[in-house]
Coordinates of C-alpha atoms in Angstrom, one line a residue:
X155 CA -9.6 68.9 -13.9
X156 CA -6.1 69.8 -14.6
X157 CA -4.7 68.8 -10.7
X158 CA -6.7 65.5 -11.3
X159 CA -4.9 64.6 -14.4
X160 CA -1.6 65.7 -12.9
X161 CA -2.0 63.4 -10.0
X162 CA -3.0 60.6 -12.2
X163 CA 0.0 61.3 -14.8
X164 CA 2.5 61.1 -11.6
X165 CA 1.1 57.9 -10.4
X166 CA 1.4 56.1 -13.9
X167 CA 5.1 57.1 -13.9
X168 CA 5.6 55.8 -10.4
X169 CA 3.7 52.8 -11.3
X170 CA 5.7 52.1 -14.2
X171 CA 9.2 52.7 -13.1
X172 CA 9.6 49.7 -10.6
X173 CA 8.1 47.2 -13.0
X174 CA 11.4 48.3 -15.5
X175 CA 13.6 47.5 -12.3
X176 CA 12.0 44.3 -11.2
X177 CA 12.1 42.8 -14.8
X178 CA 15.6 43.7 -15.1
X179 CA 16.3 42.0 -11.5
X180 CA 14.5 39.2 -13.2
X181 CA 16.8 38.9 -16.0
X182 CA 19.5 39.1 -13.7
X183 CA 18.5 36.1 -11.5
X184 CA 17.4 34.3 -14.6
X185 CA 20.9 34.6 -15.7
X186 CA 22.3 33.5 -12.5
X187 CA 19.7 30.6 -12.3
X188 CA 20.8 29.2 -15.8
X189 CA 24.3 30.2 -15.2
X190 CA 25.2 27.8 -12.5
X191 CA 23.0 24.9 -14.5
X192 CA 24.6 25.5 -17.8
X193 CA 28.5 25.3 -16.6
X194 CA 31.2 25.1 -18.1
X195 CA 28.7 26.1 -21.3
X196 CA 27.7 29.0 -22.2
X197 CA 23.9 27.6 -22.4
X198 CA 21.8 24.2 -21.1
X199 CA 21.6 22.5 -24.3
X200 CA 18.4 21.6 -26.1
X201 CA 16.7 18.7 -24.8
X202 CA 18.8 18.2 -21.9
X203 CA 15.7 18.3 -19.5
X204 CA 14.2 15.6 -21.4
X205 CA 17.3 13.1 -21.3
X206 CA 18.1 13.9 -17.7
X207 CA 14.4 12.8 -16.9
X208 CA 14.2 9.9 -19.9
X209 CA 17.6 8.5 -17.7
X210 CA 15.9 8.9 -14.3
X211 CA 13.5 7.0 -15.6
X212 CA 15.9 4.4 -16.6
X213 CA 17.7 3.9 -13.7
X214 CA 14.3 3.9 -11.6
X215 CA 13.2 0.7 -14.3
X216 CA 16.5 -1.3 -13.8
X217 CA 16.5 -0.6 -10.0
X218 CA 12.6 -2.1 -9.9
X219 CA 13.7 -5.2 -12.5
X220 CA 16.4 -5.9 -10.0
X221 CA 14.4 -5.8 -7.1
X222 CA 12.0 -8.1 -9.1
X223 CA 14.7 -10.7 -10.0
X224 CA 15.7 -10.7 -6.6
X225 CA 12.3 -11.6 -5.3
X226 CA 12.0 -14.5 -7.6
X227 CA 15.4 -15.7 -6.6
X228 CA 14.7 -15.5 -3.1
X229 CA 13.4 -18.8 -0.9
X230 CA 11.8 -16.7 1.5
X231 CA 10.0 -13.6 -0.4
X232 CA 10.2 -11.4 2.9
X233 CA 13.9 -10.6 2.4
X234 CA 13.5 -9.5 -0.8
X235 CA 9.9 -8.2 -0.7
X236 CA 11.6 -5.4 1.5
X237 CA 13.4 -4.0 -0.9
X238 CA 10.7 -2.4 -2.9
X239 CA 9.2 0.8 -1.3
X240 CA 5.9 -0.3 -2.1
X241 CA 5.7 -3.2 0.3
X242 CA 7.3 -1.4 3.4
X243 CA 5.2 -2.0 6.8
X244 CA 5.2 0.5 9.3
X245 CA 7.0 -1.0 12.3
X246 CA 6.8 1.6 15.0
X247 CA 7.0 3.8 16.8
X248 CA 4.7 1.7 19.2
X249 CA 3.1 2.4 22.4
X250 CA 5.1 1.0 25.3
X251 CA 2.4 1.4 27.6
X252 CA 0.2 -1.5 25.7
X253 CA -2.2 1.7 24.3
X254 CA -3.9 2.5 27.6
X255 CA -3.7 6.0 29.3
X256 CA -3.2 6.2 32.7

């Protein structure tokens, strides 16, 4: 009984002792991570996730409105109908040999 709880003592300290090194390599790359993303602060400020996406957003909204007033402008919609990523036609790459295998 005593060489079983032995062996089962050593592998609990063996277990344990790389999870203390990998979640100190964590905080390491954690710091790194943030690090780079926070310059020249010290730390990311609050909410900065939020207005970097609330202005993504934006710009996405005034880039569709001018494509819209463009569109309406336009005499021929084609032109301008090509300018929004939703109406794109694939144009190729095409067969040259008319489709049939020879």
């Amino acid at each position: 009984m005593k060489p079983f709880a032995i062996a089962i003592s050593l592998t609990l300290c063996a277990i344990s002792s790389p999870a203390q090194e990998t979640d100190d390599n964590q905080a390491a790359r954690e710091k790194w991570f943030y690090g780079r993303r926070a310059y020249p602060h010290d730390q990311i400020p609050a909410g900065a996730r939020m207005k970097a996406i609330a202005e993504v957003e934006r710009i996405d909204r005034a880039a569709r409105l001018s494509r819209q007033s463009l569109r309406t402008q336009s005499t021929n919609g084609t032109s301008a109908a090509a300018l929004d990523a939703a109406t794109w036609t694939l144009i190729g790459p095409q067969p040259t040999d008319g489709g049939s295998a020879t």
